[in-house]
PDB file of C-alpha atoms in Angstrom:
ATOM      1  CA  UNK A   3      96.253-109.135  49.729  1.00 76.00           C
ATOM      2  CA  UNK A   4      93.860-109.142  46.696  1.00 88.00           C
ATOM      3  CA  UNK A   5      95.064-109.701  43.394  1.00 95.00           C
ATOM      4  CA  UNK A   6      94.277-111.360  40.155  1.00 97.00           C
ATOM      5  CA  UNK A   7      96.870-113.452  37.821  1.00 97.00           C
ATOM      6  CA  UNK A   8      96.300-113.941  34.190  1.00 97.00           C
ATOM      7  CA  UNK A   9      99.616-115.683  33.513  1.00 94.00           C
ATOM      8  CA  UNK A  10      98.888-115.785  29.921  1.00 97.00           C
ATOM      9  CA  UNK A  11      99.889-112.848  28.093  1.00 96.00           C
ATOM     10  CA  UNK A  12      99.474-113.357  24.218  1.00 97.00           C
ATOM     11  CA  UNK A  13      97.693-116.236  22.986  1.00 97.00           C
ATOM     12  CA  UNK A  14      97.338-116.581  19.205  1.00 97.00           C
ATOM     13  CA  UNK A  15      94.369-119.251  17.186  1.00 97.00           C
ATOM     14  CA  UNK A  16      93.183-119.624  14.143  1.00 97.00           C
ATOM     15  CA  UNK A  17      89.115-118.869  13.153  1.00 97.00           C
ATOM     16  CA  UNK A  18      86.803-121.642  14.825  1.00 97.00           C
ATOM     17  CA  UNK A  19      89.342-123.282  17.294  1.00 97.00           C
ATOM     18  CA  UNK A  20      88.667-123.209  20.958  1.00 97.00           C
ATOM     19  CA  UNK A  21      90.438-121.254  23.483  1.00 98.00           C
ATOM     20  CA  UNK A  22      90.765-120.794  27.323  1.00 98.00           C
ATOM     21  CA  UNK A  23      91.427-117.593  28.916  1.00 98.00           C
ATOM     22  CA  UNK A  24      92.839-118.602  32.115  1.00 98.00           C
ATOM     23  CA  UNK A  25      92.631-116.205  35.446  1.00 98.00           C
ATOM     24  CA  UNK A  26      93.195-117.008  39.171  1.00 98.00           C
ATOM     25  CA  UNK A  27      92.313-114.601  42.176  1.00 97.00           C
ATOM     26  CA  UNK A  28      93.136-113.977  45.882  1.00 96.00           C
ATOM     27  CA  UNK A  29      91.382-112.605  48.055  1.00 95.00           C
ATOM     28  CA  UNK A  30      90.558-112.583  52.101  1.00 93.00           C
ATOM     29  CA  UNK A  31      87.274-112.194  51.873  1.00 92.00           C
ATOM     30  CA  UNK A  32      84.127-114.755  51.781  1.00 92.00           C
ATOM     31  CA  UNK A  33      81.903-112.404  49.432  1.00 92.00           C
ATOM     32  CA  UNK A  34      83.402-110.600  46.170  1.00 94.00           C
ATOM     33  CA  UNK A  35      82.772-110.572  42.882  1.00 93.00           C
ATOM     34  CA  UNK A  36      84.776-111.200  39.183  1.00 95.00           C
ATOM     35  CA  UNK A  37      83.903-109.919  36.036  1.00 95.00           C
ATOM     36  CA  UNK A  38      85.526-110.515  32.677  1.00 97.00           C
ATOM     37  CA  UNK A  39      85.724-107.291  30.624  1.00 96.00           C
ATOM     38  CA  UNK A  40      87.208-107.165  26.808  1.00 97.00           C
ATOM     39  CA  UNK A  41      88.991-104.619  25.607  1.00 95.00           C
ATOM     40  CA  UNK A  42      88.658-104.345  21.611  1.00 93.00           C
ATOM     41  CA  UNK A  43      91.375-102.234  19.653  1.00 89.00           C
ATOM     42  CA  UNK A  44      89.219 -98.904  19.576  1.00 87.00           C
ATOM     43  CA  UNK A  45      89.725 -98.743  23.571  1.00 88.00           C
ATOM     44  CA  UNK A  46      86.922 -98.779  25.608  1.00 90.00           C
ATOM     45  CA  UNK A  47      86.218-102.060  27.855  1.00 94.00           C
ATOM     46  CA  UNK A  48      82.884-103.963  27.164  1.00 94.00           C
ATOM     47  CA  UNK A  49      81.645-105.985  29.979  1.00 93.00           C
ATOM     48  CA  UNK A  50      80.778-109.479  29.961  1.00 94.00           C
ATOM     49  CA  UNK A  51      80.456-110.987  33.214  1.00 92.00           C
ATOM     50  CA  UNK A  52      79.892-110.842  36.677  1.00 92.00           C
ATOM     51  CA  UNK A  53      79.600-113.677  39.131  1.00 92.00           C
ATOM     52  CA  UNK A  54      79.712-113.547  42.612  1.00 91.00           C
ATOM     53  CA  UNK A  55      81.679-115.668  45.238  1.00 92.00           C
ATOM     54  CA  UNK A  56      78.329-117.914  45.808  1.00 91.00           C
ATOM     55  CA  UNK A  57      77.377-118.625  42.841  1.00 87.00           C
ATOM     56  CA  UNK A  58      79.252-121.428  41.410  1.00 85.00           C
ATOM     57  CA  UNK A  59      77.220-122.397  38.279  1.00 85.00           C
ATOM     58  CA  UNK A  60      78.839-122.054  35.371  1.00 86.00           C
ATOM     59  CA  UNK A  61      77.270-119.887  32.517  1.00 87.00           C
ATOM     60  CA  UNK A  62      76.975-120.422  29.236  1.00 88.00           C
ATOM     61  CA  UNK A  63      76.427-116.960  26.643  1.00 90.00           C
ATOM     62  CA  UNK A  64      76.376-118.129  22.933  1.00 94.00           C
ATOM     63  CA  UNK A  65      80.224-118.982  22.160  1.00 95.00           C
ATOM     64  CA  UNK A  66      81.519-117.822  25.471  1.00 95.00           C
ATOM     65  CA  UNK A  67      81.273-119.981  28.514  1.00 94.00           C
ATOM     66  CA  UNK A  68      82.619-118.949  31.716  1.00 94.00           C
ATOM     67  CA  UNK A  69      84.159-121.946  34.652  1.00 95.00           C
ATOM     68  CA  UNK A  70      84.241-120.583  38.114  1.00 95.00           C
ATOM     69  CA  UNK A  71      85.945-123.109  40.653  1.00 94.00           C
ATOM     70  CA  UNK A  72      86.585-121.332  44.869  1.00 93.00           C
ATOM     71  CA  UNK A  73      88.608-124.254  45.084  1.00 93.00           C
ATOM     72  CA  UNK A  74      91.006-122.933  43.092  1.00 95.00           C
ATOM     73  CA  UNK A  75      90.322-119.768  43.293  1.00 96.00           C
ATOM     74  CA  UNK A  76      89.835-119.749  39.347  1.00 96.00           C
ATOM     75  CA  UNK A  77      87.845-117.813  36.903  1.00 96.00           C
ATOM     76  CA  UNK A  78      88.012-119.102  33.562  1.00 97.00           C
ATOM     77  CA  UNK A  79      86.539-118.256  30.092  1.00 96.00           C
ATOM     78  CA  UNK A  80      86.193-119.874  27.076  1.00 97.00           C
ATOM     79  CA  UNK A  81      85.508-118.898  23.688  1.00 97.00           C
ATOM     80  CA  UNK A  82      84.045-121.806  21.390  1.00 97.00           C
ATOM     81  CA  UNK A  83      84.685-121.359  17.479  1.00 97.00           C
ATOM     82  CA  UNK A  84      86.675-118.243  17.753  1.00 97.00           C
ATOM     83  CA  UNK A  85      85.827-115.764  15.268  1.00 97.00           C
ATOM     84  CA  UNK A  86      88.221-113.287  14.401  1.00 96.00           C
ATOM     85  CA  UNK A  87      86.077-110.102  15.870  1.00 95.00           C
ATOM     86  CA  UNK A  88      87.116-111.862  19.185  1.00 97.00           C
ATOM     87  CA  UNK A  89      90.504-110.394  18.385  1.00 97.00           C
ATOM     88  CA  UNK A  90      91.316-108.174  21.728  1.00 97.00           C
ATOM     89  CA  UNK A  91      92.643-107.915  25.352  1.00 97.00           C
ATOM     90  CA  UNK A  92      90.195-109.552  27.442  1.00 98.00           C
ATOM     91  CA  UNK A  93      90.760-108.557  31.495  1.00 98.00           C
ATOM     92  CA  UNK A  94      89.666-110.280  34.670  1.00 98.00           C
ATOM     93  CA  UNK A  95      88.996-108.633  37.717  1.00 97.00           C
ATOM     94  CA  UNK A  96      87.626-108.655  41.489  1.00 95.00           C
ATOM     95  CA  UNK A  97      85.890-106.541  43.898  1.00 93.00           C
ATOM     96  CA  UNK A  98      86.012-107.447  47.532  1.00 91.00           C
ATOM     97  CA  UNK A  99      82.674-106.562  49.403  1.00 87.00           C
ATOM     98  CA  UNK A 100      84.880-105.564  52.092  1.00 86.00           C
ATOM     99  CA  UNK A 101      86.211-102.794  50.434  1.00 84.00           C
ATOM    100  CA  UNK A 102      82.601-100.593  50.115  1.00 81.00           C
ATOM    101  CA  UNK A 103      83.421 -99.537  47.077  1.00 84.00           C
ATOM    102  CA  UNK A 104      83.423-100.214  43.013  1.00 85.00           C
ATOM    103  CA  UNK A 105      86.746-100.924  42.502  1.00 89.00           C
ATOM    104  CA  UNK A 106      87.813-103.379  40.295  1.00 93.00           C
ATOM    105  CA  UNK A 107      91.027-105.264  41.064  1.00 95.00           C
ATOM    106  CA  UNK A 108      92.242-106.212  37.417  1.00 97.00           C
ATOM    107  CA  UNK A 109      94.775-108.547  36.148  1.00 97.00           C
ATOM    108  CA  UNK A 110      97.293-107.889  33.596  1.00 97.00           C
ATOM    109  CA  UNK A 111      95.159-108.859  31.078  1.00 97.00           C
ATOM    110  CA  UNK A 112      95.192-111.124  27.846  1.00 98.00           C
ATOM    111  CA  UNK A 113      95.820-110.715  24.082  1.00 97.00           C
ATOM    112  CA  UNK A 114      93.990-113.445  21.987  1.00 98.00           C
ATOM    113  CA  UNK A 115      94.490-112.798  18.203  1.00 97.00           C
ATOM    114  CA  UNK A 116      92.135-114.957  15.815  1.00 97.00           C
ATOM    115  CA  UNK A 117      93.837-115.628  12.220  1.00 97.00           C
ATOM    116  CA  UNK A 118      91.429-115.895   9.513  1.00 95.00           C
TER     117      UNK A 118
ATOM    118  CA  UNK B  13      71.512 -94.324  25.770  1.00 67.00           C
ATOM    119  CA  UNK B  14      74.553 -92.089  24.947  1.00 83.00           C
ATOM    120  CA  UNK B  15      77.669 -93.963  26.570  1.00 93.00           C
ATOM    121  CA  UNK B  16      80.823 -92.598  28.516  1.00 96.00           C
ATOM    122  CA  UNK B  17      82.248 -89.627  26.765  1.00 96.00           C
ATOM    123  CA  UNK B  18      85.849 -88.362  27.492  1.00 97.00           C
ATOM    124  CA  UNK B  19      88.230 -86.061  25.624  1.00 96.00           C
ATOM    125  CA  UNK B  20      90.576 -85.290  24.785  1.00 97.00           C
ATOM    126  CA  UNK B  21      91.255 -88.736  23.239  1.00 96.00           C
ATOM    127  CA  UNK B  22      95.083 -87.732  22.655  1.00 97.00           C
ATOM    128  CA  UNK B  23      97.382 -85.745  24.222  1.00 97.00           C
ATOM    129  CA  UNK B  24     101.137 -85.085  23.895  1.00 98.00           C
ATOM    130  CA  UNK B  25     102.750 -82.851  26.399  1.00 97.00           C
ATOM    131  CA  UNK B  26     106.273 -82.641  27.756  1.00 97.00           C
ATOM    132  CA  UNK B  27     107.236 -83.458  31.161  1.00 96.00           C
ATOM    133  CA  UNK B  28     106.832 -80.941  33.809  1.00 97.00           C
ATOM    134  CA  UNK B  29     103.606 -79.835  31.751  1.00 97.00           C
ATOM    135  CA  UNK B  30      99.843 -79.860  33.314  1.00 97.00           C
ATOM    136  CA  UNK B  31      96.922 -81.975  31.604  1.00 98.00           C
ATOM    137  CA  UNK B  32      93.402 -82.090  32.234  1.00 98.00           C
ATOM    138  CA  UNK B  33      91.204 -84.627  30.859  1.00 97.00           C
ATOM    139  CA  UNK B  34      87.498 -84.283  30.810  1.00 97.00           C
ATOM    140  CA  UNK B  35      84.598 -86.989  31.368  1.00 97.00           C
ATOM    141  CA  UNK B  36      80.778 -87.029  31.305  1.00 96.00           C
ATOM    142  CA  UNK B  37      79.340 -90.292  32.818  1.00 96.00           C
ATOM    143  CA  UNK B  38      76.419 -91.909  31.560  1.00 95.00           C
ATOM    144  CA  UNK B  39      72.928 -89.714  32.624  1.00 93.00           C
ATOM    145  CA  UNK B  40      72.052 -90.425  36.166  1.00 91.00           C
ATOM    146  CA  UNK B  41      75.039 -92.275  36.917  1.00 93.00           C
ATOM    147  CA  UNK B  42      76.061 -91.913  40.705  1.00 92.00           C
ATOM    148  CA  UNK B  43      79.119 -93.033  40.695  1.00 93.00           C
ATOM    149  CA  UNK B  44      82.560 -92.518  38.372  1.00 95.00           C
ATOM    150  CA  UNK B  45      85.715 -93.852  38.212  1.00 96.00           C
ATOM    151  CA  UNK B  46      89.202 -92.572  37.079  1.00 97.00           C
ATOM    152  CA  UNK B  47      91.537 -95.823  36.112  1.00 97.00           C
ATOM    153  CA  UNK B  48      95.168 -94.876  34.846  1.00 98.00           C
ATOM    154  CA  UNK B  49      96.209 -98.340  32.307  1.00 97.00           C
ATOM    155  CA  UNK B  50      99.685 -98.380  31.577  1.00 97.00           C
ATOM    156  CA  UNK B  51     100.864 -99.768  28.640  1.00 94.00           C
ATOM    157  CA  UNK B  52     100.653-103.760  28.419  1.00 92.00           C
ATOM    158  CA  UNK B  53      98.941-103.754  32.391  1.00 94.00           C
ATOM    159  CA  UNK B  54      95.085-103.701  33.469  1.00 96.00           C
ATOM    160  CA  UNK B  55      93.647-100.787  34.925  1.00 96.00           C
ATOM    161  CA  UNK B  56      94.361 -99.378  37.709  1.00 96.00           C
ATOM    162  CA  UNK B  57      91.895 -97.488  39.836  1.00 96.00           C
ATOM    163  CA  UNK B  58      92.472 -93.733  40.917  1.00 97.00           C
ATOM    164  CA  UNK B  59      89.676 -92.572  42.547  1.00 96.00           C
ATOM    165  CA  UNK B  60      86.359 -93.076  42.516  1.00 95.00           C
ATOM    166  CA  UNK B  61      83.288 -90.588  43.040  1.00 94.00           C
ATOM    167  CA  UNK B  62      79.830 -90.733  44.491  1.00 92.00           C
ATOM    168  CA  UNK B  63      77.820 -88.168  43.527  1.00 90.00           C
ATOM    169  CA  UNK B  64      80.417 -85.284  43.954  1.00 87.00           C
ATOM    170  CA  UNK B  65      81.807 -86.663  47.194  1.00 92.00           C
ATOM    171  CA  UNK B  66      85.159 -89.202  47.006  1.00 93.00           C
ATOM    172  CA  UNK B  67      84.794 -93.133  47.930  1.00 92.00           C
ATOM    173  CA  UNK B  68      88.345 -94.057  47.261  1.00 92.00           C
ATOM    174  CA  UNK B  69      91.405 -91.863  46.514  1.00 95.00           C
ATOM    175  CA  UNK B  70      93.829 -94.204  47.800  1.00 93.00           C
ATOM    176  CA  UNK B  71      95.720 -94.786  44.825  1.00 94.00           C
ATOM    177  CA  UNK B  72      95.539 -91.190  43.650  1.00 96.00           C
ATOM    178  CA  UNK B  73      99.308 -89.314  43.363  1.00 95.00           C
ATOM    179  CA  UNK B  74      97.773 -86.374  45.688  1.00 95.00           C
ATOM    180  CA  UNK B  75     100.912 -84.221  44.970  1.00 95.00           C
ATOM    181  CA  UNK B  76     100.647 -84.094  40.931  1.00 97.00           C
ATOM    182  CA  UNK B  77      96.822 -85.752  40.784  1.00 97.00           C
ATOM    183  CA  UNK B  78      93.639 -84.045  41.224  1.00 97.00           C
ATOM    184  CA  UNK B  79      90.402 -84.219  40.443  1.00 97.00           C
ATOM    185  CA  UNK B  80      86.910 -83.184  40.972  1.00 96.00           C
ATOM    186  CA  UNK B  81      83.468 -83.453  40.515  1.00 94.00           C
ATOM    187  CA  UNK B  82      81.851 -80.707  41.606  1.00 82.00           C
ATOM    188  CA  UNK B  83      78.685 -80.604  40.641  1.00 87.00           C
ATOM    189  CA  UNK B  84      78.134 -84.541  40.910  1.00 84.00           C
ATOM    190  CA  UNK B  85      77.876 -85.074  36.901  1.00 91.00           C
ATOM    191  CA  UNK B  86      80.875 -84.164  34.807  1.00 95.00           C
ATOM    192  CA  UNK B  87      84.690 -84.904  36.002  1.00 97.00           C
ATOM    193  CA  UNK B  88      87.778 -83.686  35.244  1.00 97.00           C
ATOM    194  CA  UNK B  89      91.260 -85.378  35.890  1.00 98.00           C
ATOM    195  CA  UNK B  90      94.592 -82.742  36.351  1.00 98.00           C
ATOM    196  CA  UNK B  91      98.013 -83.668  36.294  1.00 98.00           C
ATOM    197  CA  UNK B  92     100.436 -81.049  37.347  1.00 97.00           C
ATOM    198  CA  UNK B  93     103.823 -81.396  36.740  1.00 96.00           C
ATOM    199  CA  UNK B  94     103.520 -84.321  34.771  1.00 97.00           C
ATOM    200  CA  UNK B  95     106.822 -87.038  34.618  1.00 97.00           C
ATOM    201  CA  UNK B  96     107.149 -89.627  32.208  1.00 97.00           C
ATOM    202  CA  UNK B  97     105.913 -92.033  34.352  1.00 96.00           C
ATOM    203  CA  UNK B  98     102.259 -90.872  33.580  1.00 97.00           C
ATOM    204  CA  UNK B  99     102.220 -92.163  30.030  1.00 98.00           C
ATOM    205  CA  UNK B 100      99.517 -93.876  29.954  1.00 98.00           C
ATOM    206  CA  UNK B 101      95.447 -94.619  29.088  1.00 97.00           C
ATOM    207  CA  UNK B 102      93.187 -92.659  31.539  1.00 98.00           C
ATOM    208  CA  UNK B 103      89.794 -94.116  31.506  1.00 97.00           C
ATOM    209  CA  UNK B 104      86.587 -93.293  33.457  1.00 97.00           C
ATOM    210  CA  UNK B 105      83.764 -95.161  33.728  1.00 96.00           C
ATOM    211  CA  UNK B 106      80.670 -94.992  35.424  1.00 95.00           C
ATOM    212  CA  UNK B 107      77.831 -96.750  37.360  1.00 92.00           C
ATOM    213  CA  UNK B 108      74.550 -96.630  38.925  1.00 88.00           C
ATOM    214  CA  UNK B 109      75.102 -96.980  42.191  1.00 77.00           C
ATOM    215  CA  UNK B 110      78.261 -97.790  44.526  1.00 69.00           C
ATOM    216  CA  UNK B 111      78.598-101.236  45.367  1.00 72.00           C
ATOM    217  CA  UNK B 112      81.217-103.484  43.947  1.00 69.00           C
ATOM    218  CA  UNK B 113      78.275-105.860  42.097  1.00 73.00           C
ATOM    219  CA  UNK B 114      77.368-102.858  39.720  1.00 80.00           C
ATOM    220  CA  UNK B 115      78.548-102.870  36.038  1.00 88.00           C
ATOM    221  CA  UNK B 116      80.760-100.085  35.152  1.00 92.00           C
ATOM    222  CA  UNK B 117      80.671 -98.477  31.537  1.00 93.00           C
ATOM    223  CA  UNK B 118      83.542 -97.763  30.379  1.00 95.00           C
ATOM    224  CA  UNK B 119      84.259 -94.587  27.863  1.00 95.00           C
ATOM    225  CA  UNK B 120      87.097 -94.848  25.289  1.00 94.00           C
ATOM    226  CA  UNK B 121      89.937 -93.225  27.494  1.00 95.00           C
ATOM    227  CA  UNK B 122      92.184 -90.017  27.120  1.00 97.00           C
ATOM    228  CA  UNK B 123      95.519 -91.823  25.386  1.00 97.00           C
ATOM    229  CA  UNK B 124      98.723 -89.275  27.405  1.00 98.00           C
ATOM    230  CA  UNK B 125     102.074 -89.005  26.322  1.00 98.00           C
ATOM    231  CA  UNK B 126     104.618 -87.433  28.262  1.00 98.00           C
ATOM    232  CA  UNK B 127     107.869 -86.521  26.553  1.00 97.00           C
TER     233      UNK B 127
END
């Protein structure tokens, strides 16, 4: 069955450290895709990635960086010298090619405060 | 480009009650989405449009949930009776087209309390 794990629930830095949002997936199927969306206090989820199943190469995007290993079946993002507008819920999530649809499988999601 | 726009953006009603909730996608948007995100847990989808015809309803609570789309822009979400259970976010988003690669735009969700 498809679903997506992002065992870290609150994660707390101070301004300019580094941090790793972790997130793992399962899925049956050979072709999907993940997508990291962030969710900032006022509500409204901003998208920030999407990669699909055969693409590998990780991306770089200014401070954010984004690891994607099948092998593990992992989807991870980091955010170099946090700033404290990074301050939000940040969600991970899949759609499976299989399904024909949009829908987004998401995980439970992440809270990453940044202290000043 | 005008984004997502859904309202109310509160509501308090007591169980037992009906709610609608309201949604315009972006402009020439095909698809929409209703997600229901309970406190502390991602989204969740409910059902998802194309044009004014239903993809996915799967997850939809058919015998208090309904929605429509009836002229293939604008959307509106019902709950009828409502438990307290449906606390939660309701958002809707939208898309160009259908297929799972497509960005959806989220608007700032429709924030329900049941009592």
């Amino acid at each position: 069955a498809q679903k997506v794990t992002q065992a870290q629930t609150e994660i707390s830095v101070v301004e300019k450290e580094d941090v790793t949002l972790d997130c793992v997936y399962e899925t049956r199927d050979t072709t999907y895709y993940l997508f990291w969306y962030k969710q900032p206090p006022s509500g409204e989820l901003v998208f920030l990635i999407r990669r699909n199943s055969f693409d590998e190469q990780n991306e770089i995007s200014g401070r954010y960086s984004w690891n994607f290993q099948k092998s593990t079946s992992s989807f991870n993002f980091t955010i170099t010298a946090s700033q404290v507008v990074d301050s939000a819920v940040y969600f991970c999530a899949l759609n499976e090619f299989s399904s024909n649809t949009g829908k987004l499988i998401f995980g439970q999601g992440t809270t990453l405060q940044v202290k000043p | 480009e005008a984004g997502v726009a859904q309202s109310p953006r509160y509501k308090i009603i007591e169980k037992r009650q009906s709610v609608a909730f309201w949604c315009n996608p972006i402009s020439g948007h095909a698809t929409l989405y209703w997600y229901q995100q309970i406190l502390g847990q991602g989204p969740k989808l409910l059902i998802q449009f194309q044009n004014n015809g239903v993809v996915d309803d799967s997850q939809l609570p058919k015998d208090r949930f309904s929605a429509e789309r009836l002229k293939g822009v604008d959307s509106t979400l019902k709950i009828q009776p409502a438990k307290l259970e449906d606390s939660a976010v309701y958002l809707c988003a939208s898309s160009l087209v259908r297929e799972g690669d497509n960005e959806q735009f989220f608007g700032p969700g429709t924030r329900l309390t049941v009592l």
